[in-house]
PDB file of C-alpha atoms in Angstrom:
ATOM      1  CA  MET A 751       9.279 128.318 -63.990  1.00 57.00           C
ATOM      2  CA  SER A 752       6.449 129.138 -66.384  1.00 65.00           C
ATOM      3  CA  VAL A 753       4.544 126.731 -68.599  1.00 70.00           C
ATOM      4  CA  THR A 754       6.399 128.137 -71.609  1.00 73.00           C
ATOM      5  CA  ASP A 755       9.789 127.612 -69.944  1.00 75.00           C
ATOM      6  CA  TRP A 756       8.950 123.996 -69.146  1.00 73.00           C
ATOM      7  CA  LEU A 757       7.780 123.204 -72.668  1.00 69.00           C
ATOM      8  CA  THR A 758      10.850 124.936 -74.115  1.00 77.00           C
ATOM      9  CA  ARG A 759      13.151 122.781 -71.976  1.00 75.00           C
ATOM     10  CA  TRP A 760      11.660 119.657 -73.509  1.00 68.00           C
ATOM     11  CA  GLN A 761      11.773 121.055 -77.028  1.00 74.00           C
ATOM     12  CA  GLN A 762      15.441 121.962 -76.612  1.00 76.00           C
ATOM     13  CA  GLY A 763      16.348 118.727 -74.847  1.00 66.00           C
ATOM     14  CA  ARG A 764      17.429 120.499 -71.648  1.00 66.00           C
ATOM     15  CA  ILE A 765      16.164 117.687 -69.451  1.00 64.00           C
ATOM     16  CA  GLY A 766      19.096 116.900 -67.206  1.00 62.00           C
ATOM     17  CA  PHE A 767      16.586 115.851 -64.536  1.00 67.00           C
ATOM     18  CA  HIS A 768      15.572 112.831 -66.660  1.00 61.00           C
ATOM     19  CA  ARG A 769      17.259 109.565 -65.690  1.00 77.00           C
ATOM     20  CA  SER A 770      18.092 106.864 -68.201  1.00 81.00           C
ATOM     21  CA  ALA A 771      17.496 104.152 -65.589  1.00 90.00           C
ATOM     22  CA  VAL A 772      15.020 103.435 -62.820  1.00 95.00           C
ATOM     23  CA  HIS A 773      15.766 105.488 -59.729  1.00 95.00           C
ATOM     24  CA  GLU A 774      17.443 103.215 -57.187  1.00 95.00           C
ATOM     25  CA  ALA A 775      15.220 104.462 -54.355  1.00 95.00           C
ATOM     26  CA  LEU A 776      12.147 102.998 -56.025  1.00 97.00           C
ATOM     27  CA  PRO A 777      12.994  99.281 -55.752  1.00 97.00           C
ATOM     28  CA  GLU A 778      14.733  99.918 -52.440  1.00 97.00           C
ATOM     29  CA  HIS A 779      11.848 101.639 -50.658  1.00 98.00           C
ATOM     30  CA  TRP A 780       8.631 100.996 -52.574  1.00 98.00           C
ATOM     31  CA  HIS A 781       7.858  97.810 -50.637  1.00 97.00           C
ATOM     32  CA  GLU A 782       7.687  99.896 -47.450  1.00 97.00           C
ATOM     33  CA  LEU A 783       4.342 101.267 -48.603  1.00 98.00           C
ATOM     34  CA  ALA A 784       2.888  97.738 -48.266  1.00 97.00           C
ATOM     35  CA  LEU A 785       0.729  98.040 -51.362  1.00 98.00           C
ATOM     36  CA  SER A 786      -0.954  95.187 -53.180  1.00 97.00           C
ATOM     37  CA  ALA A 787      -0.593  94.251 -56.824  1.00 94.00           C
ATOM     38  CA  GLY A 788      -3.329  96.064 -58.694  1.00 97.00           C
ATOM     39  CA  ASP A 789      -3.151  99.202 -56.545  1.00 98.00           C
ATOM     40  CA  ARG A 790      -3.148 102.173 -58.923  1.00 98.00           C
ATOM     41  CA  VAL A 791      -0.367 104.753 -58.608  1.00 98.00           C
ATOM     42  CA  LEU A 792      -0.409 108.454 -59.488  1.00 98.00           C
ATOM     43  CA  VAL A 793       2.843 109.912 -60.873  1.00 98.00           C
ATOM     44  CA  PRO A 794       2.583 113.726 -61.004  1.00 98.00           C
ATOM     45  CA  LEU A 795       4.778 115.645 -63.492  1.00 95.00           C
ATOM     46  CA  CYS A 796       5.901 112.277 -64.785  1.00 96.00           C
ATOM     47  CA  GLY A 797       7.930 113.331 -67.831  1.00 93.00           C
ATOM     48  CA  LYS A 798       9.072 110.161 -69.591  1.00 94.00           C
ATOM     49  CA  SER A 799      10.285 108.498 -66.419  1.00 95.00           C
ATOM     50  CA  LEU A 800      11.223 104.837 -66.685  1.00 96.00           C
ATOM     51  CA  ASP A 801      10.040 104.498 -63.095  1.00 97.00           C
ATOM     52  CA  MET A 802       6.505 104.221 -64.498  1.00 98.00           C
ATOM     53  CA  ARG A 803       7.467 101.074 -66.380  1.00 98.00           C
ATOM     54  CA  TRP A 804       8.987  99.617 -63.199  1.00 98.00           C
ATOM     55  CA  LEU A 805       5.741 100.263 -61.330  1.00 98.00           C
ATOM     56  CA  ALA A 806       3.681  98.678 -64.098  1.00 98.00           C
ATOM     57  CA  ALA A 807       6.004  95.669 -64.241  1.00 97.00           C
ATOM     58  CA  HIS A 808       5.385  95.181 -60.518  1.00 98.00           C
ATOM     59  CA  GLY A 809       1.631  95.022 -60.942  1.00 98.00           C
ATOM     60  CA  HIS A 810       0.590  98.635 -60.488  1.00 98.00           C
ATOM     61  CA  PRO A 811      -1.613 100.431 -63.010  1.00 98.00           C
ATOM     62  CA  VAL A 812      -0.050 103.874 -63.434  1.00 98.00           C
ATOM     63  CA  LEU A 813      -1.634 107.278 -63.999  1.00 98.00           C
ATOM     64  CA  GLY A 814       1.035 109.726 -65.170  1.00 98.00           C
ATOM     65  CA  VAL A 815       0.332 113.435 -65.618  1.00 97.00           C
ATOM     66  CA  GLU A 816       2.670 115.617 -67.657  1.00 95.00           C
ATOM     67  CA  LEU A 817       2.474 119.062 -69.242  1.00 93.00           C
ATOM     68  CA  SER A 818       4.825 118.365 -72.154  1.00 94.00           C
ATOM     69  CA  PRO A 819       3.298 116.421 -75.063  1.00 93.00           C
ATOM     70  CA  LEU A 820       6.802 115.729 -76.345  1.00 93.00           C
ATOM     71  CA  ALA A 821       7.738 113.920 -73.125  1.00 93.00           C
ATOM     72  CA  LEU A 822       4.758 111.608 -73.413  1.00 96.00           C
ATOM     73  CA  GLU A 823       5.302 111.019 -77.128  1.00 94.00           C
ATOM     74  CA  GLN A 824       8.863 109.937 -76.413  1.00 93.00           C
ATOM     75  CA  PHE A 825       7.735 107.708 -73.552  1.00 96.00           C
ATOM     76  CA  VAL A 826       5.190 105.729 -75.553  1.00 96.00           C
ATOM     77  CA  ALA A 827       7.508 105.578 -78.600  1.00 95.00           C
ATOM     78  CA  ALA A 828      10.052 103.752 -76.436  1.00 94.00           C
ATOM     79  CA  GLY A 829       7.494 101.124 -75.444  1.00 94.00           C
ATOM     80  CA  SER A 830       6.577  97.974 -77.331  1.00 92.00           C
ATOM     81  CA  GLU A 831       2.831  97.773 -76.621  1.00 96.00           C
ATOM     82  CA  PRO A 832       0.089  99.351 -78.729  1.00 96.00           C
ATOM     83  CA  VAL A 833      -1.073 102.843 -77.763  1.00 97.00           C
ATOM     84  CA  ASP A 834      -4.649 104.148 -77.641  1.00 97.00           C
ATOM     85  CA  HIS A 835      -5.395 107.863 -77.748  1.00 96.00           C
ATOM     86  CA  ASP A 836      -8.500 109.767 -76.643  1.00 96.00           C
ATOM     87  CA  ARG A 837      -9.485 112.592 -74.308  1.00 95.00           C
ATOM     88  CA  ARG A 838     -10.661 112.541 -70.726  1.00 93.00           C
ATOM     89  CA  GLY A 839     -11.554 115.391 -68.412  1.00 88.00           C
ATOM     90  CA  GLY A 840      -9.935 118.041 -70.597  1.00 91.00           C
ATOM     91  CA  PHE A 841      -6.696 116.061 -70.954  1.00 97.00           C
ATOM     92  CA  ALA A 842      -5.301 114.299 -74.003  1.00 97.00           C
ATOM     93  CA  ARG A 843      -4.992 110.675 -72.901  1.00 97.00           C
ATOM     94  CA  SER A 844      -2.689 107.895 -74.047  1.00 97.00           C
ATOM     95  CA  ARG A 845      -2.920 104.317 -72.823  1.00 97.00           C
ATOM     96  CA  GLN A 846      -0.129 101.795 -73.224  1.00 98.00           C
ATOM     97  CA  GLY A 847      -0.497  98.545 -71.347  1.00 97.00           C
ATOM     98  CA  MET A 848      -1.000  99.300 -67.665  1.00 98.00           C
ATOM     99  CA  ILE A 849       0.110 102.909 -68.051  1.00 98.00           C
ATOM    100  CA  GLU A 850      -2.357 105.758 -68.583  1.00 98.00           C
ATOM    101  CA  LEU A 851      -0.895 109.167 -69.426  1.00 98.00           C
ATOM    102  CA  LEU A 852      -2.725 112.490 -69.221  1.00 98.00           C
ATOM    103  CA  GLN A 853      -1.176 115.400 -71.084  1.00 97.00           C
ATOM    104  CA  GLY A 854      -1.989 118.701 -69.426  1.00 95.00           C
ATOM    105  CA  ASP A 855      -1.596 120.801 -66.311  1.00 95.00           C
ATOM    106  CA  PHE A 856      -1.493 118.739 -63.106  1.00 96.00           C
ATOM    107  CA  PHE A 857      -3.235 121.547 -61.243  1.00 96.00           C
ATOM    108  CA  TYR A 858      -6.338 120.972 -63.385  1.00 96.00           C
ATOM    109  CA  LEU A 859      -6.499 117.276 -62.540  1.00 97.00           C
ATOM    110  CA  GLU A 860      -9.771 116.604 -60.733  1.00 95.00           C
ATOM    111  CA  ALA A 861     -10.499 113.994 -58.116  1.00 93.00           C
ATOM    112  CA  ASP A 862     -12.891 112.012 -60.298  1.00 92.00           C
ATOM    113  CA  LEU A 863      -9.935 111.038 -62.503  1.00 92.00           C
ATOM    114  CA  CYS A 864      -8.139 109.724 -59.398  1.00 90.00           C
ATOM    115  CA  ALA A 865     -11.054 107.965 -57.719  1.00 85.00           C
ATOM    116  CA  ASP A 866      -9.250 104.611 -57.491  1.00 93.00           C
ATOM    117  CA  ILE A 867      -5.731 105.872 -56.782  1.00 97.00           C
ATOM    118  CA  ALA A 868      -4.122 104.039 -53.865  1.00 98.00           C
ATOM    119  CA  ALA A 869      -0.677 105.637 -53.883  1.00 98.00           C
ATOM    120  CA  PHE A 870       1.534 108.252 -55.490  1.00 98.00           C
ATOM    121  CA  TYR A 871       5.174 108.418 -56.506  1.00 98.00           C
ATOM    122  CA  ASP A 872       6.964 111.776 -56.692  1.00 98.00           C
ATOM    123  CA  ARG A 873      10.583 111.655 -57.777  1.00 95.00           C
ATOM    124  CA  ALA A 874      10.796 114.950 -59.641  1.00 91.00           C
ATOM    125  CA  ALA A 875       7.546 116.873 -59.174  1.00 95.00           C
ATOM    126  CA  LEU A 876       7.970 118.821 -55.941  1.00 97.00           C
ATOM    127  CA  ILE A 877      11.607 119.632 -56.708  1.00 94.00           C
ATOM    128  CA  ALA A 878      10.650 120.799 -60.208  1.00 92.00           C
ATOM    129  CA  LEU A 879       8.499 123.594 -58.803  1.00 93.00           C
ATOM    130  CA  PRO A 880       9.663 127.021 -57.610  1.00 91.00           C
ATOM    131  CA  PRO A 881       8.932 127.989 -53.997  1.00 92.00           C
ATOM    132  CA  ALA A 882       5.791 129.987 -54.822  1.00 90.00           C
ATOM    133  CA  THR A 883       4.159 126.943 -56.438  1.00 94.00           C
ATOM    134  CA  ARG A 884       5.113 124.194 -53.998  1.00 97.00           C
ATOM    135  CA  GLN A 885       2.398 125.032 -51.461  1.00 97.00           C
ATOM    136  CA  ARG A 886      -0.223 124.846 -54.197  1.00 97.00           C
ATOM    137  CA  TYR A 887       1.160 121.489 -55.313  1.00 98.00           C
ATOM    138  CA  ALA A 888       1.110 120.014 -51.797  1.00 98.00           C
ATOM    139  CA  HIS A 889      -2.475 121.142 -51.266  1.00 97.00           C
ATOM    140  CA  HIS A 890      -3.678 119.852 -54.637  1.00 98.00           C
ATOM    141  CA  LEU A 891      -1.974 116.490 -54.158  1.00 98.00           C
ATOM    142  CA  ALA A 892      -3.692 116.114 -50.795  1.00 97.00           C
ATOM    143  CA  GLN A 893      -7.073 116.860 -52.353  1.00 96.00           C
ATOM    144  CA  LEU A 894      -6.577 114.064 -54.890  1.00 97.00           C
ATOM    145  CA  MET A 895      -5.532 111.367 -52.424  1.00 97.00           C
ATOM    146  CA  LEU A 896      -7.984 109.349 -50.351  1.00 95.00           C
ATOM    147  CA  PRO A 897      -7.493 108.865 -46.599  1.00 96.00           C
ATOM    148  CA  ALA A 898      -4.916 106.146 -45.836  1.00 97.00           C
ATOM    149  CA  SER A 899      -3.463 106.283 -49.361  1.00 97.00           C
ATOM    150  CA  ARG A 900       0.311 106.243 -49.394  1.00 98.00           C
ATOM    151  CA  GLY A 901       3.172 107.830 -51.269  1.00 98.00           C
ATOM    152  CA  LEU A 902       6.903 107.832 -51.837  1.00 98.00           C
ATOM    153  CA  LEU A 903       8.582 111.225 -52.237  1.00 98.00           C
ATOM    154  CA  ILE A 904      12.178 111.949 -53.239  1.00 97.00           C
ATOM    155  CA  THR A 905      13.674 115.389 -52.592  1.00 97.00           C
ATOM    156  CA  LEU A 906      17.029 117.085 -53.057  1.00 95.00           C
ATOM    157  CA  THR A 907      18.797 119.772 -51.086  1.00 94.00           C
ATOM    158  CA  HIS A 908      21.719 121.799 -52.427  1.00 91.00           C
ATOM    159  CA  ASP A 909      23.438 125.150 -51.999  1.00 86.00           C
ATOM    160  CA  GLY A 910      22.376 126.574 -55.347  1.00 76.00           C
ATOM    161  CA  GLU A 911      19.490 128.988 -55.746  1.00 75.00           C
ATOM    162  CA  GLY A 912      18.253 127.859 -59.141  1.00 75.00           C
ATOM    163  CA  GLY A 913      16.446 124.885 -60.511  1.00 75.00           C
ATOM    164  CA  PRO A 914      15.031 122.561 -61.452  1.00 84.00           C
ATOM    165  CA  PRO A 915      15.838 120.611 -59.500  1.00 89.00           C
ATOM    166  CA  PHE A 916      15.110 123.105 -56.746  1.00 92.00           C
ATOM    167  CA  SER A 917      16.405 122.594 -53.243  1.00 94.00           C
ATOM    168  CA  VAL A 918      13.659 121.518 -50.831  1.00 96.00           C
ATOM    169  CA  ASP A 919      14.961 121.007 -47.311  1.00 95.00           C
ATOM    170  CA  HIS A 920      13.530 118.810 -44.590  1.00 97.00           C
ATOM    171  CA  ASP A 921      11.760 121.610 -42.744  1.00 97.00           C
ATOM    172  CA  GLU A 922       9.947 122.637 -45.910  1.00 98.00           C
ATOM    173  CA  VAL A 923       8.826 119.076 -46.650  1.00 98.00           C
ATOM    174  CA  VAL A 924       7.263 118.861 -43.195  1.00 98.00           C
ATOM    175  CA  GLN A 925       5.737 122.329 -43.456  1.00 98.00           C
ATOM    176  CA  LEU A 926       4.178 121.582 -46.837  1.00 98.00           C
ATOM    177  CA  LEU A 927       2.939 118.045 -46.292  1.00 98.00           C
ATOM    178  CA  ALA A 928       2.445 117.390 -42.574  1.00 98.00           C
ATOM    179  CA  PRO A 929      -0.923 119.193 -42.421  1.00 97.00           C
ATOM    180  CA  ASN A 930      -2.445 116.473 -44.627  1.00 97.00           C
ATOM    181  CA  PHE A 931      -0.005 113.557 -44.510  1.00 98.00           C
ATOM    182  CA  GLU A 932       1.862 111.528 -41.963  1.00 98.00           C
ATOM    183  CA  VAL A 933       5.450 112.194 -43.023  1.00 98.00           C
ATOM    184  CA  ARG A 934       8.377 109.888 -42.301  1.00 98.00           C
ATOM    185  CA  LEU A 935      11.959 110.296 -43.497  1.00 98.00           C
ATOM    186  CA  CYS A 936      13.218 106.906 -44.716  1.00 97.00           C
ATOM    187  CA  HIS A 937      16.694 107.785 -45.929  1.00 94.00           C
ATOM    188  CA  SER A 938      18.958 110.783 -46.518  1.00 95.00           C
ATOM    189  CA  ALA A 939      22.453 110.698 -47.985  1.00 93.00           C
ATOM    190  CA  PRO A 940      24.826 112.658 -50.228  1.00 91.00           C
ATOM    191  CA  ALA A 941      24.296 112.178 -53.951  1.00 83.00           C
ATOM    192  CA  ASP A 942      26.198 113.534 -56.943  1.00 75.00           C
ATOM    193  CA  ASP A 943      27.457 117.115 -57.322  1.00 75.00           C
ATOM    194  CA  GLY A 944      27.015 118.107 -53.695  1.00 79.00           C
ATOM    195  CA  LEU A 945      23.338 117.188 -53.586  1.00 89.00           C
ATOM    196  CA  ILE A 946      21.716 115.524 -50.622  1.00 94.00           C
ATOM    197  CA  GLU A 947      18.924 113.156 -51.585  1.00 95.00           C
ATOM    198  CA  SER A 948      16.135 112.243 -49.194  1.00 97.00           C
ATOM    199  CA  VAL A 949      13.424 109.609 -49.456  1.00 98.00           C
ATOM    200  CA  TRP A 950      10.130 110.125 -47.634  1.00 98.00           C
ATOM    201  CA  ARG A 951       7.178 107.854 -46.912  1.00 98.00           C
ATOM    202  CA  LEU A 952       3.778 109.511 -46.639  1.00 98.00           C
ATOM    203  CA  ARG A 953       0.290 108.461 -45.616  1.00 98.00           C
ATOM    204  CA  ARG A 954      -2.787 110.580 -46.228  1.00 98.00           C
ATOM    205  CA  LYS A 955      -4.509 111.622 -43.008  1.00 97.00           C
ATOM    206  CA  SER A 956      -8.251 111.554 -42.625  1.00 91.00           C
ATOM    207  CA  PRO A 957      -9.723 115.039 -43.111  1.00 78.00           C
ATOM    208  CA  CYS A 958     -10.759 116.746 -39.917  1.00 68.00           C
ATOM    209  CA  CYS A 959     -14.479 116.761 -39.196  1.00 46.00           C
TER     210      CYS A 959
END
């Protein structure tokens, strides 16, 4: 899916991947990462996910990165706190309470903007990307995360060929992420419409010397 296709989806409201409630896997499994209040969380390809508000409500400053300006406009418009706007590192930035949003291409996010990130949350980033882009995503995510940082990943598998959401099976998750992360499957079960949803816990390995 091209940049233009993604932006067009938001403009046309074709965002069936967006959930109108917090994903149930977040409160069920987030505690397994054993983070502390105040630990900052990266949410790649965040859209206008309500999961970011859940994370902030549980004491985590959030850094969301999203290509669509419309998604971020809708997110902050739904909030009650004041919003500050500026630019940082080539991104348009919005700040609302404990949530910082960068509008731009995740692949241009540099490590200095993530220097204090302790964890990441990926509900709809990896499965939003076509096969040719997923390896690049996994590598870039690893470059942004410090050793011992942790993450929660949610994936879907299905029989269809299209997306998003794209089908990412268990073997591919391990192939993509195991070189740089310890990967553990927490839960896998059927979801709606013939989908199988899986929840993964990850921990960034120390780079080899």
